[in-house]
């Protein structure tokens, strides 16, 4: 996804979703990927979204349910997060 072979974990609540037409990545340490919302699940005060990124990967994002249908299936979005929110995962067998 990021042009690197290392595997990372990213908590869904650390991913911010913006409508693609309104989207910017203002902070220099912000990573952003364009994609399309392919599924949503409502969890009380939050909505879990599955975003299919333009590279084909599926990314989960969790956002507040503000009751305004701010994201819906088939919306084009920019998924963004701060670089330090990514946690590098060790490869199996690596010391």
mmCIF file of the C-alpha atoms, coordinates in Angstrom:
data_MODEL
# 
_entry.id   MODEL 
# 
loop_
_atom_site.group_PDB 
_atom_site.id 
_atom_site.type_symbol 
_atom_site.label_atom_id 
_atom_site.label_alt_id 
_atom_site.label_comp_id 
_atom_site.label_asym_id 
_atom_site.label_entity_id 
_atom_site.label_seq_id 
_atom_site.pdbx_PDB_ins_code 
_atom_site.Cartn_x 
_atom_site.Cartn_y 
_atom_site.Cartn_z 
_atom_site.occupancy 
_atom_site.B_iso_or_equiv 
_atom_site.pdbx_formal_charge 
_atom_site.auth_seq_id 
_atom_site.auth_comp_id 
_atom_site.auth_asym_id 
_atom_site.auth_atom_id 
_atom_site.pdbx_PDB_model_num 
ATOM 1  C CA . UNK A 1 1  ? 0.000   0.000   0.000  1.00 0.00 ? 1  UNK A CA 1 
ATOM 2  C CA . UNK A 1 2  ? 2.750   2.439   0.917  1.00 0.00 ? 2  UNK A CA 1 
ATOM 3  C CA . UNK A 1 3  ? 5.309   1.143   -1.545 1.00 0.00 ? 3  UNK A CA 1 
ATOM 4  C CA . UNK A 1 4  ? 7.183   -0.749  1.175  1.00 0.00 ? 4  UNK A CA 1 
ATOM 5  C CA . UNK A 1 5  ? 7.274   -4.452  2.040  1.00 0.00 ? 5  UNK A CA 1 
ATOM 6  C CA . UNK A 1 6  ? 7.017   -4.092  5.819  1.00 0.00 ? 6  UNK A CA 1 
ATOM 7  C CA . UNK A 1 7  ? 3.721   -5.085  7.457  1.00 0.00 ? 7  UNK A CA 1 
ATOM 8  C CA . UNK A 1 8  ? 2.020   -2.573  9.739  1.00 0.00 ? 8  UNK A CA 1 
ATOM 9  C CA . UNK A 1 9  ? -1.021  -2.524  12.004 1.00 0.00 ? 9  UNK A CA 1 
ATOM 10 C CA . UNK A 1 10 ? -3.272  0.522   12.246 1.00 0.00 ? 10 UNK A CA 1 
ATOM 11 C CA . UNK A 1 11 ? -6.161  0.892   14.683 1.00 0.00 ? 11 UNK A CA 1 
ATOM 12 C CA . UNK A 1 12 ? -9.426  1.778   12.857 1.00 0.00 ? 12 UNK A CA 1 
ATOM 13 C CA . UNK A 1 13 ? -10.161 4.660   15.241 1.00 0.00 ? 13 UNK A CA 1 
ATOM 14 C CA . UNK A 1 14 ? -6.890  6.347   14.186 1.00 0.00 ? 14 UNK A CA 1 
ATOM 15 C CA . UNK A 1 15 ? -8.057  6.577   10.547 1.00 0.00 ? 15 UNK A CA 1 
ATOM 16 C CA . UNK A 1 16 ? -9.805  9.800   9.554  1.00 0.00 ? 16 UNK A CA 1 
ATOM 17 C CA . UNK A 1 17 ? -12.215 9.776   6.607  1.00 0.00 ? 17 UNK A CA 1 
ATOM 18 C CA . UNK A 1 18 ? -12.861 12.844  4.468  1.00 0.00 ? 18 UNK A CA 1 
ATOM 19 C CA . UNK A 1 19 ? -14.962 13.157  1.327  1.00 0.00 ? 19 UNK A CA 1 
ATOM 20 C CA . UNK A 1 20 ? -12.527 12.854  -1.590 1.00 0.00 ? 20 UNK A CA 1 
ATOM 21 C CA . UNK A 1 21 ? -13.472 16.260  -3.048 1.00 0.00 ? 21 UNK A CA 1 
ATOM 22 C CA . UNK A 1 22 ? -12.913 18.019  0.303  1.00 0.00 ? 22 UNK A CA 1 
ATOM 23 C CA . UNK A 1 23 ? -9.832  16.057  1.292  1.00 0.00 ? 23 UNK A CA 1 
ATOM 24 C CA . UNK A 1 24 ? -6.385  17.326  2.089  1.00 0.00 ? 24 UNK A CA 1 
ATOM 25 C CA . UNK A 1 25 ? -3.460  15.868  4.030  1.00 0.00 ? 25 UNK A CA 1 
ATOM 26 C CA . UNK A 1 26 ? -2.403  19.007  5.918  1.00 0.00 ? 26 UNK A CA 1 
ATOM 27 C CA . UNK A 1 27 ? 0.228   17.622  8.282  1.00 0.00 ? 27 UNK A CA 1 
ATOM 28 C CA . UNK A 1 28 ? 3.584   16.534  6.816  1.00 0.00 ? 28 UNK A CA 1 
ATOM 29 C CA . UNK A 1 29 ? 3.475   13.313  8.878  1.00 0.00 ? 29 UNK A CA 1 
ATOM 30 C CA . UNK A 1 30 ? 0.034   12.386  7.551  1.00 0.00 ? 30 UNK A CA 1 
ATOM 31 C CA . UNK A 1 31 ? -0.403  9.480   5.158  1.00 0.00 ? 31 UNK A CA 1 
ATOM 32 C CA . UNK A 1 32 ? -3.452  9.469   2.914  1.00 0.00 ? 32 UNK A CA 1 
ATOM 33 C CA . UNK A 1 33 ? -4.967  6.997   0.456  1.00 0.00 ? 33 UNK A CA 1 
ATOM 34 C CA . UNK A 1 34 ? -8.003  7.440   -1.772 1.00 0.00 ? 34 UNK A CA 1 
ATOM 35 C CA . UNK A 1 35 ? -10.662 4.780   -1.775 1.00 0.00 ? 35 UNK A CA 1 
ATOM 36 C CA . UNK A 1 36 ? -14.363 3.912   -1.827 1.00 0.00 ? 36 UNK A CA 1 
ATOM 37 C CA . UNK A 1 37 ? -16.579 2.943   1.111  1.00 0.00 ? 37 UNK A CA 1 
ATOM 38 C CA . UNK A 1 38 ? -17.706 -0.641  0.415  1.00 0.00 ? 38 UNK A CA 1 
ATOM 39 C CA . UNK A 1 39 ? -19.384 -1.506  3.717  1.00 0.00 ? 39 UNK A CA 1 
ATOM 40 C CA . UNK A 1 40 ? -20.544 0.128   6.938  1.00 0.00 ? 40 UNK A CA 1 
ATOM 41 C CA . UNK A 1 41 ? -21.492 -1.388  10.290 1.00 0.00 ? 41 UNK A CA 1 
ATOM 42 C CA . UNK A 1 42 ? -23.211 0.604   12.995 1.00 0.00 ? 42 UNK A CA 1 
ATOM 43 C CA . UNK A 1 43 ? -21.848 0.100   16.531 1.00 0.00 ? 43 UNK A CA 1 
ATOM 44 C CA . UNK A 1 44 ? -23.852 2.406   18.775 1.00 0.00 ? 44 UNK A CA 1 
ATOM 45 C CA . UNK A 1 45 ? -22.040 5.742   18.793 1.00 0.00 ? 45 UNK A CA 1 
ATOM 46 C CA . UNK A 1 46 ? -19.595 4.709   16.068 1.00 0.00 ? 46 UNK A CA 1 
ATOM 47 C CA . UNK A 1 47 ? -19.645 3.510   12.477 1.00 0.00 ? 47 UNK A CA 1 
ATOM 48 C CA . UNK A 1 48 ? -17.054 1.004   11.254 1.00 0.00 ? 48 UNK A CA 1 
ATOM 49 C CA . UNK A 1 49 ? -16.333 1.531   7.559  1.00 0.00 ? 49 UNK A CA 1 
ATOM 50 C CA . UNK A 1 50 ? -14.559 -0.777  5.152  1.00 0.00 ? 50 UNK A CA 1 
ATOM 51 C CA . UNK A 1 51 ? -12.720 1.268   2.553  1.00 0.00 ? 51 UNK A CA 1 
ATOM 52 C CA . UNK A 1 52 ? -11.429 -0.338  -0.635 1.00 0.00 ? 52 UNK A CA 1 
ATOM 53 C CA . UNK A 1 53 ? -8.330  1.668   -1.463 1.00 0.00 ? 53 UNK A CA 1 
ATOM 54 C CA . UNK A 1 54 ? -7.464  2.450   -5.062 1.00 0.00 ? 54 UNK A CA 1 
ATOM 55 C CA . UNK A 1 55 ? -4.632  -0.119  -4.820 1.00 0.00 ? 55 UNK A CA 1 
ATOM 56 C CA . UNK A 1 56 ? -7.173  -2.844  -3.951 1.00 0.00 ? 56 UNK A CA 1 
ATOM 57 C CA . UNK A 1 57 ? -6.429  -3.165  -0.207 1.00 0.00 ? 57 UNK A CA 1 
ATOM 58 C CA . UNK A 1 58 ? -9.263  -3.049  2.338  1.00 0.00 ? 58 UNK A CA 1 
ATOM 59 C CA . UNK A 1 59 ? -8.805  -0.635  5.248  1.00 0.00 ? 59 UNK A CA 1 
ATOM 60 C CA . UNK A 1 60 ? -11.052 -0.396  8.316  1.00 0.00 ? 60 UNK A CA 1 
ATOM 61 C CA . UNK A 1 61 ? -11.928 2.991   9.791  1.00 0.00 ? 61 UNK A CA 1 
ATOM 62 C CA . UNK A 1 62 ? -14.059 3.827   12.799 1.00 0.00 ? 62 UNK A CA 1 
ATOM 63 C CA . UNK A 1 63 ? -15.800 7.193   12.969 1.00 0.00 ? 63 UNK A CA 1 
ATOM 64 C CA . UNK A 1 64 ? -18.365 8.848   15.213 1.00 0.00 ? 64 UNK A CA 1 
ATOM 65 C CA . UNK A 1 65 ? -22.011 8.359   14.243 1.00 0.00 ? 65 UNK A CA 1 
ATOM 66 C CA . UNK A 1 66 ? -23.183 11.963  14.178 1.00 0.00 ? 66 UNK A CA 1 
ATOM 67 C CA . UNK A 1 67 ? -26.588 11.016  12.790 1.00 0.00 ? 67 UNK A CA 1 
ATOM 68 C CA . UNK A 1 68 ? -25.959 12.929  9.567  1.00 0.00 ? 68 UNK A CA 1 
ATOM 69 C CA . UNK A 1 69 ? -24.985 10.018  7.286  1.00 0.00 ? 69 UNK A CA 1 
ATOM 70 C CA . UNK A 1 70 ? -21.576 11.652  6.808  1.00 0.00 ? 70 UNK A CA 1 
ATOM 71 C CA . UNK A 1 71 ? -20.267 8.527   5.061  1.00 0.00 ? 71 UNK A CA 1 
ATOM 72 C CA . UNK A 1 72 ? -22.237 6.044   3.000  1.00 0.00 ? 72 UNK A CA 1 
ATOM 73 C CA . UNK A 1 73 ? -21.485 3.078   0.771  1.00 0.00 ? 73 UNK A CA 1 
ATOM 74 C CA . UNK A 1 74 ? -19.915 4.062   -2.583 1.00 0.00 ? 74 UNK A CA 1 
ATOM 75 C CA . UNK A 1 75 ? -18.641 7.415   -1.251 1.00 0.00 ? 75 UNK A CA 1 
ATOM 76 C CA . UNK A 1 76 ? -15.167 8.345   -2.490 1.00 0.00 ? 76 UNK A CA 1 
ATOM 77 C CA . UNK A 1 77 ? -13.031 9.206   0.525  1.00 0.00 ? 77 UNK A CA 1 
ATOM 78 C CA . UNK A 1 78 ? -9.526  10.046  1.591  1.00 0.00 ? 78 UNK A CA 1 
ATOM 79 C CA . UNK A 1 79 ? -8.457  7.772   4.445  1.00 0.00 ? 79 UNK A CA 1 
ATOM 80 C CA . UNK A 1 80 ? -5.657  9.440   6.386  1.00 0.00 ? 80 UNK A CA 1 
ATOM 81 C CA . UNK A 1 81 ? -3.676  8.847   9.561  1.00 0.00 ? 81 UNK A CA 1 
ATOM 82 C CA . UNK A 1 82 ? -0.523  10.030  11.267 1.00 0.00 ? 82 UNK A CA 1 
ATOM 83 C CA . UNK A 1 83 ? 2.622   8.086   10.457 1.00 0.00 ? 83 UNK A CA 1 
ATOM 84 C CA . UNK A 1 84 ? 3.309   7.401   14.163 1.00 0.00 ? 84 UNK A CA 1 
ATOM 85 C CA . UNK A 1 85 ? -0.070  5.615   14.464 1.00 0.00 ? 85 UNK A CA 1 
ATOM 86 C CA . UNK A 1 86 ? 1.321   2.746   12.383 1.00 0.00 ? 86 UNK A CA 1 
ATOM 87 C CA . UNK A 1 87 ? 2.814   -0.153  14.371 1.00 0.00 ? 87 UNK A CA 1 
ATOM 88 C CA . UNK A 1 88 ? 5.393   -2.260  12.566 1.00 0.00 ? 88 UNK A CA 1 
ATOM 89 C CA . UNK A 1 89 ? 4.727   -5.997  12.840 1.00 0.00 ? 89 UNK A CA 1 
ATOM 90 C CA . UNK A 1 90 ? 7.592   -8.470  13.035 1.00 0.00 ? 90 UNK A CA 1 
ATOM 91 C CA . UNK A 1 91 ? 7.808   -11.101 10.341 1.00 0.00 ? 91 UNK A CA 1 
ATOM 92 C CA . UNK A 1 92 ? 7.335   -14.709 11.589 1.00 0.00 ? 92 UNK A CA 1 
ATOM 93 C CA . UNK A 1 93 ? 10.676  -16.146 12.670 1.00 0.00 ? 93 UNK A CA 1 
ATOM 94 C CA . UNK A 1 94 ? 12.353  -12.729 12.884 1.00 0.00 ? 94 UNK A CA 1 
ATOM 95 C CA . UNK A 1 95 ? 14.415  -12.131 16.000 1.00 0.00 ? 95 UNK A CA 1 
# 
